[in-house]
Structure formats: C-alpha cells, structure tokens
Amino acid sequence: MAKYRAFKESYGVLVDRLSCTVRASSHFNPDLRGDFVGIWDTGAQISAVSSTVAERLNLSPVDSWEVYGVNGKTLLPVVLVDLRLPNNHRLDGVYAVVADIGGGDILLGMNAITQGDFLITNKNRQTELTFVVPPLEERPDLYKTATEINHCNS
C-alpha cells in the first residue's frame, strides 16, 4: 500500500491566489537552496522560477522554450531545479522557465500538480488547499457527495 504525504494550507479568508512555501535547490548543486513563495497555477503547463530564484541558486539555462501567454509567445530560458513541497514531496529535475511571477517566486504548474491530488475548498468563505502525493486510490468525488446530500435533504 502506498504511503501518502499530504499538506493543507488554510488561508482563513477567501483568496484569489494559492500559495505555500517551497524549498528550491539547484539540480546540479543541492547546497544552493532556499525557501521561496510558491504559487499554484492550474493554467500553466510547466513550472517557472523568477529571475531572483535563478540568480540566488545560480541556475544556468539548459534550454530555451517558446512559451505562450496572454501577451503572445516569448522565448524563455529553461533551468533545472529541485523542489520540495510542504509535505516533503520532492520534485527533482523540474524543467522550469525563468520568468517574472507576480506575487511569488516559483510558479507550480501542471507538471508539479499532476504528481498528486489537488483540492481547493471555500467553506465559510475561507479557502483551503490540500495536496497529497501519490494520488489517492479512491478519488474524491464532489459531484457524488453533493448528489447524496441533496438526495438526503429532499
């Protein structure tokens, strides 16, 4: 049976940006590391690091990719970075573009999110983010839960 590693961020208010602390290190020199503000972004196919993170960790480009955004396409440098999430899940050798990230240092794109199960709830206008790795054997089914509650209340 799989051993799960999960974490929960409770924001206490309704938020429009999901963030958490992410430890990042150079893939080629793990002694260069630090804690940064990570922003979860389901609209990003790949992760990104800010130029500040790239400089602090001495990350050298290994490639360049065309990235498409709201302002069109841009050619951006790609670096390799190791990430550690709050549940101690390691994402080693993550390809990340170097880009400006509003409100954070690291953008956690779908290449990070698809490593596990990602759930956002907003009960009582308080946002809570839960992430677990590996994905659960039994998938949380909000549709089924809501349907059962509605059936019991009718």
Short mmCIF file of N, CA and C in Angstrom, two decimals:
data_model
loop_
_atom_site.label_atom_id
_atom_site.label_comp_id
_atom_site.label_asym_id
_atom_site.label_seq_id
_atom_site.Cartn_x
_atom_site.Cartn_y
_atom_site.Cartn_z
N MET A 1 0.84 -1.19 0.00
CA MET A 1 0.00 0.00 0.00
C MET A 1 0.89 1.25 0.00
N ALA A 2 0.46 2.24 -0.73
CA ALA A 2 1.24 3.48 -0.87
C ALA A 2 1.27 4.26 0.43
N LYS A 3 2.40 4.93 0.68
CA LYS A 3 2.49 5.86 1.80
C LYS A 3 2.23 7.25 1.24
N TYR A 4 1.26 7.93 1.84
CA TYR A 4 0.85 9.23 1.34
C TYR A 4 1.52 10.35 2.13
N ARG A 5 1.85 11.40 1.41
CA ARG A 5 2.35 12.63 2.03
C ARG A 5 1.42 13.75 1.61
N ALA A 6 0.82 14.40 2.61
CA ALA A 6 -0.16 15.44 2.31
C ALA A 6 0.16 16.70 3.10
N PHE A 7 -0.36 17.81 2.61
CA PHE A 7 -0.32 19.05 3.38
C PHE A 7 -1.57 19.85 3.09
N LYS A 8 -1.86 20.76 4.01
CA LYS A 8 -3.03 21.60 3.89
C LYS A 8 -2.64 23.03 4.21
N GLU A 9 -3.04 23.95 3.36
CA GLU A 9 -2.86 25.38 3.60
C GLU A 9 -4.24 25.96 3.84
N SER A 10 -4.48 26.50 5.03
CA SER A 10 -5.74 27.16 5.36
C SER A 10 -5.46 28.66 5.41
N TYR A 11 -6.14 29.41 4.56
CA TYR A 11 -5.84 30.83 4.42
C TYR A 11 -6.67 31.72 5.35
N GLY A 12 -7.78 31.21 5.89
CA GLY A 12 -8.59 31.99 6.84
C GLY A 12 -9.52 32.99 6.17
N VAL A 13 -9.32 33.25 4.89
CA VAL A 13 -10.17 34.16 4.11
C VAL A 13 -10.30 33.55 2.71
N LEU A 14 -11.19 34.12 1.92
CA LEU A 14 -11.33 33.72 0.53
C LEU A 14 -10.19 34.37 -0.26
N VAL A 15 -9.38 33.56 -0.93
CA VAL A 15 -8.22 34.10 -1.64
C VAL A 15 -8.35 33.90 -3.15
N ASP A 16 -7.64 34.72 -3.90
CA ASP A 16 -7.61 34.56 -5.35
C ASP A 16 -6.23 34.10 -5.82
N ARG A 17 -5.36 33.76 -4.88
CA ARG A 17 -4.02 33.26 -5.21
C ARG A 17 -3.67 32.18 -4.19
N LEU A 18 -3.34 31.00 -4.68
CA LEU A 18 -2.99 29.87 -3.81
C LEU A 18 -1.48 29.80 -3.68
N SER A 19 -0.98 29.93 -2.45
CA SER A 19 0.46 29.97 -2.26
C SER A 19 0.87 29.07 -1.10
N CYS A 20 2.15 28.73 -1.08
CA CYS A 20 2.75 27.98 0.02
C CYS A 20 4.26 28.16 -0.06
N THR A 21 4.94 27.78 0.97
CA THR A 21 6.40 27.83 0.96
C THR A 21 6.95 26.63 0.21
N VAL A 22 7.88 26.88 -0.69
CA VAL A 22 8.53 25.82 -1.46
C VAL A 22 10.03 25.96 -1.27
N ARG A 23 10.67 24.87 -0.93
CA ARG A 23 12.14 24.86 -0.84
C ARG A 23 12.67 24.49 -2.22
N ALA A 24 13.54 25.29 -2.73
CA ALA A 24 14.13 25.04 -4.06
C ALA A 24 15.63 24.92 -3.92
N SER A 25 16.23 24.10 -4.78
CA SER A 25 17.68 23.98 -4.80
C SER A 25 18.13 23.76 -6.24
N SER A 26 19.37 24.08 -6.46
CA SER A 26 19.97 23.85 -7.77
C SER A 26 20.04 22.35 -8.00
N HIS A 27 19.63 21.91 -9.18
CA HIS A 27 19.68 20.48 -9.50
C HIS A 27 21.12 19.99 -9.56
N PHE A 28 22.03 20.87 -9.96
CA PHE A 28 23.43 20.48 -10.13
C PHE A 28 24.29 20.78 -8.90
N ASN A 29 23.76 21.59 -7.97
CA ASN A 29 24.47 21.92 -6.74
C ASN A 29 23.45 22.08 -5.60
N PRO A 30 23.04 20.96 -4.99
CA PRO A 30 21.98 20.98 -3.97
C PRO A 30 22.30 21.85 -2.74
N ASP A 31 23.58 22.22 -2.56
CA ASP A 31 23.93 23.09 -1.43
C ASP A 31 23.39 24.50 -1.63
N LEU A 32 23.10 24.86 -2.87
CA LEU A 32 22.49 26.16 -3.15
C LEU A 32 20.98 25.98 -3.08
N ARG A 33 20.39 26.45 -1.97
CA ARG A 33 18.95 26.24 -1.76
C ARG A 33 18.37 27.38 -0.95
N GLY A 34 17.05 27.44 -0.94
CA GLY A 34 16.36 28.46 -0.16
C GLY A 34 14.87 28.22 -0.16
N ASP A 35 14.18 28.92 0.74
CA ASP A 35 12.72 28.85 0.82
C ASP A 35 12.14 30.03 0.07
N PHE A 36 11.11 29.74 -0.74
CA PHE A 36 10.52 30.75 -1.59
C PHE A 36 9.00 30.65 -1.55
N VAL A 37 8.33 31.70 -2.02
CA VAL A 37 6.87 31.70 -2.13
C VAL A 37 6.49 31.01 -3.44
N GLY A 38 5.74 29.92 -3.31
CA GLY A 38 5.26 29.19 -4.48
C GLY A 38 3.80 29.53 -4.74
N ILE A 39 3.45 29.72 -6.00
CA ILE A 39 2.08 29.99 -6.42
C ILE A 39 1.61 28.81 -7.27
N TRP A 40 0.47 28.23 -6.90
CA TRP A 40 -0.11 27.13 -7.66
C TRP A 40 -0.89 27.70 -8.84
N ASP A 41 -0.66 27.17 -10.05
CA ASP A 41 -1.31 27.71 -11.25
C ASP A 41 -1.72 26.57 -12.18
N THR A 42 -3.02 26.22 -12.14
CA THR A 42 -3.52 25.14 -12.99
C THR A 42 -3.56 25.55 -14.46
N GLY A 43 -3.40 26.82 -14.76
CA GLY A 43 -3.39 27.29 -16.13
C GLY A 43 -2.02 27.25 -16.78
N ALA A 44 -1.00 26.90 -16.00
CA ALA A 44 0.36 26.83 -16.53
C ALA A 44 0.73 25.37 -16.79
N GLN A 45 1.16 25.08 -17.99
CA GLN A 45 1.56 23.70 -18.30
C GLN A 45 2.84 23.32 -17.58
N ILE A 46 3.76 24.28 -17.49
CA ILE A 46 5.04 23.99 -16.84
C ILE A 46 5.29 24.98 -15.71
N SER A 47 6.19 24.63 -14.86
CA SER A 47 6.53 25.48 -13.73
C SER A 47 7.47 26.59 -14.17
N ALA A 48 7.65 27.57 -13.30
CA ALA A 48 8.53 28.70 -13.59
C ALA A 48 9.21 29.15 -12.32
N VAL A 49 10.37 29.76 -12.47
CA VAL A 49 11.06 30.40 -11.35
C VAL A 49 11.35 31.84 -11.76
N SER A 50 11.37 32.71 -10.77
CA SER A 50 11.69 34.10 -11.05
C SER A 50 13.18 34.26 -11.31
N SER A 51 13.56 35.36 -11.90
CA SER A 51 14.98 35.63 -12.13
C SER A 51 15.72 35.72 -10.80
N THR A 52 15.03 36.18 -9.75
CA THR A 52 15.64 36.25 -8.41
C THR A 52 16.03 34.86 -7.92
N VAL A 53 15.12 33.88 -8.08
CA VAL A 53 15.42 32.50 -7.69
C VAL A 53 16.57 31.96 -8.54
N ALA A 54 16.51 32.19 -9.85
CA ALA A 54 17.56 31.69 -10.74
C ALA A 54 18.92 32.24 -10.35
N GLU A 55 18.98 33.51 -10.02
CA GLU A 55 20.25 34.13 -9.62
C GLU A 55 20.72 33.62 -8.26
N ARG A 56 19.79 33.56 -7.29
CA ARG A 56 20.17 33.12 -5.93
C ARG A 56 20.69 31.69 -5.92
N LEU A 57 20.12 30.83 -6.78
CA LEU A 57 20.52 29.43 -6.82
C LEU A 57 21.55 29.15 -7.91
N ASN A 58 21.98 30.22 -8.60
CA ASN A 58 22.97 30.10 -9.66
C ASN A 58 22.54 29.09 -10.73
N LEU A 59 21.28 29.19 -11.15
CA LEU A 59 20.72 28.27 -12.14
C LEU A 59 21.10 28.73 -13.54
N SER A 60 21.74 27.85 -14.27
CA SER A 60 22.14 28.15 -15.65
C SER A 60 21.14 27.53 -16.61
N PRO A 61 20.81 28.24 -17.68
CA PRO A 61 19.88 27.69 -18.67
C PRO A 61 20.41 26.39 -19.28
N VAL A 62 19.51 25.43 -19.45
CA VAL A 62 19.83 24.17 -20.11
C VAL A 62 19.16 24.10 -21.48
N ASP A 63 18.25 25.04 -21.73
CA ASP A 63 17.50 25.06 -22.98
C ASP A 63 16.74 26.39 -23.03
N SER A 64 15.98 26.58 -24.08
CA SER A 64 15.04 27.70 -24.15
C SER A 64 13.78 27.19 -24.83
N TRP A 65 12.63 27.68 -24.37
CA TRP A 65 11.34 27.24 -24.90
C TRP A 65 10.50 28.43 -25.27
N GLU A 66 9.67 28.23 -26.27
CA GLU A 66 8.66 29.23 -26.60
C GLU A 66 7.49 29.01 -25.65
N VAL A 67 7.12 30.07 -24.96
CA VAL A 67 6.01 30.00 -24.01
C VAL A 67 4.92 30.93 -24.51
N TYR A 68 3.70 30.40 -24.51
CA TYR A 68 2.55 31.19 -24.97
C TYR A 68 1.77 31.68 -23.76
N GLY A 69 1.51 32.98 -23.74
CA GLY A 69 0.75 33.58 -22.65
C GLY A 69 -0.25 34.57 -23.20
N VAL A 70 -0.83 35.36 -22.31
CA VAL A 70 -1.84 36.32 -22.73
C VAL A 70 -1.27 37.39 -23.66
N ASN A 71 0.03 37.62 -23.61
CA ASN A 71 0.66 38.62 -24.46
C ASN A 71 1.34 38.02 -25.69
N GLY A 72 1.01 36.79 -26.02
CA GLY A 72 1.62 36.14 -27.18
C GLY A 72 2.71 35.16 -26.77
N LYS A 73 3.63 34.89 -27.71
CA LYS A 73 4.69 33.92 -27.40
C LYS A 73 6.00 34.63 -27.13
N THR A 74 6.77 34.01 -26.23
CA THR A 74 8.06 34.55 -25.81
C THR A 74 9.04 33.40 -25.70
N LEU A 75 10.27 33.62 -26.09
CA LEU A 75 11.33 32.63 -25.91
C LEU A 75 11.97 32.87 -24.55
N LEU A 76 11.90 31.86 -23.67
CA LEU A 76 12.41 31.99 -22.30
C LEU A 76 13.45 30.93 -22.00
N PRO A 77 14.45 31.28 -21.16
CA PRO A 77 15.43 30.27 -20.75
C PRO A 77 14.77 29.22 -19.84
N VAL A 78 15.26 28.00 -19.94
CA VAL A 78 14.78 26.88 -19.13
C VAL A 78 15.91 26.42 -18.22
N VAL A 79 15.60 26.21 -16.95
CA VAL A 79 16.57 25.73 -15.96
C VAL A 79 16.06 24.43 -15.35
N LEU A 80 16.97 23.71 -14.72
CA LEU A 80 16.60 22.52 -13.95
C LEU A 80 16.70 22.86 -12.47
N VAL A 81 15.62 22.60 -11.74
CA VAL A 81 15.58 22.93 -10.33
C VAL A 81 14.93 21.78 -9.57
N ASP A 82 15.37 21.56 -8.33
CA ASP A 82 14.75 20.58 -7.45
C ASP A 82 13.83 21.32 -6.49
N LEU A 83 12.61 20.82 -6.33
CA LEU A 83 11.63 21.47 -5.45
C LEU A 83 11.20 20.52 -4.36
N ARG A 84 10.98 21.07 -3.17
CA ARG A 84 10.43 20.29 -2.06
C ARG A 84 9.19 21.02 -1.57
N LEU A 85 8.06 20.30 -1.63
CA LEU A 85 6.78 20.87 -1.21
C LEU A 85 6.61 20.74 0.30
N PRO A 86 5.62 21.43 0.88
CA PRO A 86 5.44 21.37 2.34
C PRO A 86 5.21 19.97 2.90
N ASN A 87 4.77 19.02 2.07
CA ASN A 87 4.59 17.65 2.56
C ASN A 87 5.86 16.82 2.39
N ASN A 88 6.97 17.49 2.11
CA ASN A 88 8.29 16.87 1.89
C ASN A 88 8.37 16.06 0.61
N HIS A 89 7.39 16.21 -0.27
CA HIS A 89 7.49 15.54 -1.57
C HIS A 89 8.52 16.28 -2.41
N ARG A 90 9.43 15.50 -2.96
CA ARG A 90 10.50 16.09 -3.79
C ARG A 90 10.14 15.98 -5.26
N LEU A 91 10.33 17.06 -5.94
CA LEU A 91 10.23 17.08 -7.39
C LEU A 91 11.63 17.40 -7.89
N ASP A 92 12.35 16.38 -8.29
CA ASP A 92 13.74 16.55 -8.70
C ASP A 92 13.83 16.74 -10.21
N GLY A 93 14.72 17.62 -10.62
CA GLY A 93 14.96 17.83 -12.04
C GLY A 93 13.77 18.41 -12.77
N VAL A 94 13.09 19.37 -12.13
CA VAL A 94 11.93 20.01 -12.75
C VAL A 94 12.41 21.03 -13.78
N TYR A 95 11.92 20.90 -15.00
CA TYR A 95 12.17 21.93 -16.00
C TYR A 95 11.28 23.11 -15.69
N ALA A 96 11.89 24.28 -15.59
CA ALA A 96 11.13 25.50 -15.28
C ALA A 96 11.66 26.64 -16.14
N VAL A 97 10.75 27.42 -16.65
CA VAL A 97 11.18 28.60 -17.39
C VAL A 97 11.52 29.70 -16.39
N VAL A 98 12.39 30.59 -16.76
CA VAL A 98 12.72 31.75 -15.93
C VAL A 98 11.85 32.90 -16.43
N ALA A 99 10.98 33.38 -15.55
CA ALA A 99 10.01 34.40 -15.95
C ALA A 99 9.59 35.23 -14.75
N ASP A 100 9.07 36.40 -15.01
CA ASP A 100 8.51 37.22 -13.94
C ASP A 100 7.24 36.55 -13.43
N ILE A 101 7.14 36.43 -12.11
CA ILE A 101 5.99 35.78 -11.48
C ILE A 101 5.39 36.79 -10.50
N GLY A 102 4.24 37.28 -10.83
CA GLY A 102 3.59 38.25 -9.95
C GLY A 102 3.18 37.63 -8.62
N GLY A 103 3.64 38.24 -7.52
CA GLY A 103 3.22 37.79 -6.19
C GLY A 103 3.91 36.55 -5.67
N GLY A 104 4.93 36.07 -6.35
CA GLY A 104 5.61 34.87 -5.87
C GLY A 104 6.97 34.71 -6.51
N ASP A 105 7.64 33.64 -6.12
CA ASP A 105 8.99 33.35 -6.62
C ASP A 105 9.01 32.15 -7.55
N ILE A 106 8.10 31.20 -7.29
CA ILE A 106 8.04 29.95 -8.04
C ILE A 106 6.60 29.70 -8.44
N LEU A 107 6.39 29.36 -9.69
CA LEU A 107 5.06 29.02 -10.18
C LEU A 107 5.00 27.51 -10.29
N LEU A 108 4.08 26.89 -9.58
CA LEU A 108 3.89 25.44 -9.64
C LEU A 108 2.84 25.14 -10.70
N GLY A 109 3.30 24.71 -11.87
CA GLY A 109 2.40 24.43 -12.98
C GLY A 109 1.90 23.00 -12.96
N MET A 110 1.25 22.62 -14.04
CA MET A 110 0.66 21.28 -14.10
C MET A 110 1.70 20.17 -14.06
N ASN A 111 2.95 20.44 -14.44
CA ASN A 111 3.96 19.39 -14.32
C ASN A 111 4.26 19.07 -12.86
N ALA A 112 3.91 19.95 -11.93
CA ALA A 112 4.03 19.67 -10.49
C ALA A 112 2.70 19.16 -9.94
N ILE A 113 1.61 19.81 -10.32
CA ILE A 113 0.28 19.49 -9.77
C ILE A 113 -0.14 18.06 -10.10
N THR A 114 0.20 17.58 -11.30
CA THR A 114 -0.22 16.23 -11.69
C THR A 114 0.55 15.11 -10.98
N GLN A 115 1.47 15.46 -10.10
CA GLN A 115 2.17 14.46 -9.30
C GLN A 115 1.26 13.87 -8.22
N GLY A 116 0.14 14.54 -7.91
CA GLY A 116 -0.73 14.07 -6.85
C GLY A 116 -2.15 14.55 -7.04
N ASP A 117 -2.92 14.58 -5.94
CA ASP A 117 -4.30 15.08 -5.95
C ASP A 117 -4.31 16.46 -5.33
N PHE A 118 -5.00 17.38 -5.98
CA PHE A 118 -5.02 18.80 -5.63
C PHE A 118 -6.48 19.19 -5.43
N LEU A 119 -6.81 19.70 -4.25
CA LEU A 119 -8.19 20.03 -3.93
C LEU A 119 -8.27 21.42 -3.31
N ILE A 120 -9.22 22.22 -3.77
CA ILE A 120 -9.47 23.56 -3.24
C ILE A 120 -10.89 23.59 -2.71
N THR A 121 -11.07 24.05 -1.49
CA THR A 121 -12.42 24.24 -0.93
C THR A 121 -12.53 25.67 -0.42
N ASN A 122 -13.78 26.14 -0.32
CA ASN A 122 -14.03 27.53 0.09
C ASN A 122 -15.17 27.63 1.10
N LYS A 123 -15.27 26.67 2.02
CA LYS A 123 -16.32 26.67 3.03
C LYS A 123 -16.21 27.94 3.89
N ASN A 124 -17.37 28.53 4.17
CA ASN A 124 -17.45 29.74 5.01
C ASN A 124 -16.55 30.87 4.48
N ARG A 125 -16.39 30.93 3.16
CA ARG A 125 -15.59 31.97 2.51
C ARG A 125 -14.14 31.95 3.02
N GLN A 126 -13.66 30.74 3.31
CA GLN A 126 -12.27 30.54 3.73
C GLN A 126 -11.64 29.47 2.83
N THR A 127 -10.66 29.88 2.07
CA THR A 127 -10.03 28.97 1.11
C THR A 127 -9.08 28.02 1.82
N GLU A 128 -9.11 26.77 1.38
CA GLU A 128 -8.21 25.76 1.89
C GLU A 128 -7.70 24.94 0.70
N LEU A 129 -6.42 24.74 0.66
CA LEU A 129 -5.77 23.95 -0.38
C LEU A 129 -5.22 22.69 0.26
N THR A 130 -5.50 21.55 -0.36
CA THR A 130 -4.95 20.28 0.10
C THR A 130 -4.26 19.60 -1.08
N PHE A 131 -3.09 19.04 -0.81
CA PHE A 131 -2.34 18.34 -1.85
C PHE A 131 -1.78 17.06 -1.25
N VAL A 132 -1.93 15.96 -1.96
CA VAL A 132 -1.43 14.67 -1.49
C VAL A 132 -0.71 13.96 -2.63
N VAL A 133 0.39 13.29 -2.28
CA VAL A 133 1.18 12.51 -3.22
C VAL A 133 1.41 11.14 -2.60
N PRO A 134 1.32 10.06 -3.34
CA PRO A 134 0.81 9.95 -4.70
C PRO A 134 -0.71 10.15 -4.71
N PRO A 135 -1.31 10.17 -5.91
CA PRO A 135 -2.77 10.31 -5.96
C PRO A 135 -3.45 9.22 -5.14
N LEU A 136 -4.54 9.58 -4.50
CA LEU A 136 -5.28 8.62 -3.67
C LEU A 136 -5.86 7.48 -4.52
N GLU A 137 -5.95 6.30 -3.91
CA GLU A 137 -6.57 5.16 -4.60
C GLU A 137 -8.03 5.46 -4.91
N GLU A 138 -8.73 6.06 -3.94
CA GLU A 138 -10.14 6.41 -4.13
C GLU A 138 -10.23 7.91 -4.38
N ARG A 139 -10.63 8.27 -5.57
CA ARG A 139 -10.70 9.66 -5.99
C ARG A 139 -11.80 10.40 -5.24
N PRO A 140 -11.48 11.57 -4.64
CA PRO A 140 -12.53 12.38 -4.04
C PRO A 140 -13.55 12.76 -5.12
N ASP A 141 -14.83 12.57 -4.84
CA ASP A 141 -15.87 12.82 -5.83
C ASP A 141 -16.87 13.83 -5.27
N LEU A 142 -16.64 15.10 -5.55
CA LEU A 142 -17.51 16.16 -5.03
C LEU A 142 -18.90 16.08 -5.63
N TYR A 143 -19.00 15.66 -6.88
CA TYR A 143 -20.31 15.51 -7.52
C TYR A 143 -21.14 14.48 -6.78
N LYS A 144 -20.56 13.32 -6.50
CA LYS A 144 -21.27 12.24 -5.79
C LYS A 144 -21.68 12.70 -4.39
N THR A 145 -20.77 13.36 -3.68
CA THR A 145 -21.08 13.84 -2.33
C THR A 145 -22.24 14.82 -2.34
N ALA A 146 -22.21 15.80 -3.26
CA ALA A 146 -23.28 16.78 -3.35
C ALA A 146 -24.61 16.13 -3.72
N THR A 147 -24.58 15.16 -4.63
CA THR A 147 -25.80 14.47 -5.05
C THR A 147 -26.40 13.70 -3.89
N GLU A 148 -25.56 13.01 -3.10
CA GLU A 148 -26.05 12.26 -1.94
C GLU A 148 -26.65 13.19 -0.89
N ILE A 149 -26.00 14.33 -0.63
CA ILE A 149 -26.51 15.28 0.35
C ILE A 149 -27.86 15.84 -0.12
N ASN A 150 -27.91 16.20 -1.40
CA ASN A 150 -29.19 16.72 -1.95
C ASN A 150 -30.30 15.69 -1.86
N HIS A 151 -29.98 14.43 -2.12
CA HIS A 151 -30.99 13.35 -2.05
C HIS A 151 -31.51 13.19 -0.62
N CYS A 152 -30.58 13.24 0.36
CA CYS A 152 -30.98 13.09 1.77
C CYS A 152 -31.81 14.28 2.26
N ASN A 153 -31.58 15.47 1.69
CA ASN A 153 -32.29 16.68 2.12
C ASN A 153 -33.60 16.90 1.38
N SER A 154 -33.93 16.01 0.41
CA SER A 154 -35.18 16.24 -0.33
C SER A 154 -36.32 15.38 0.18
#
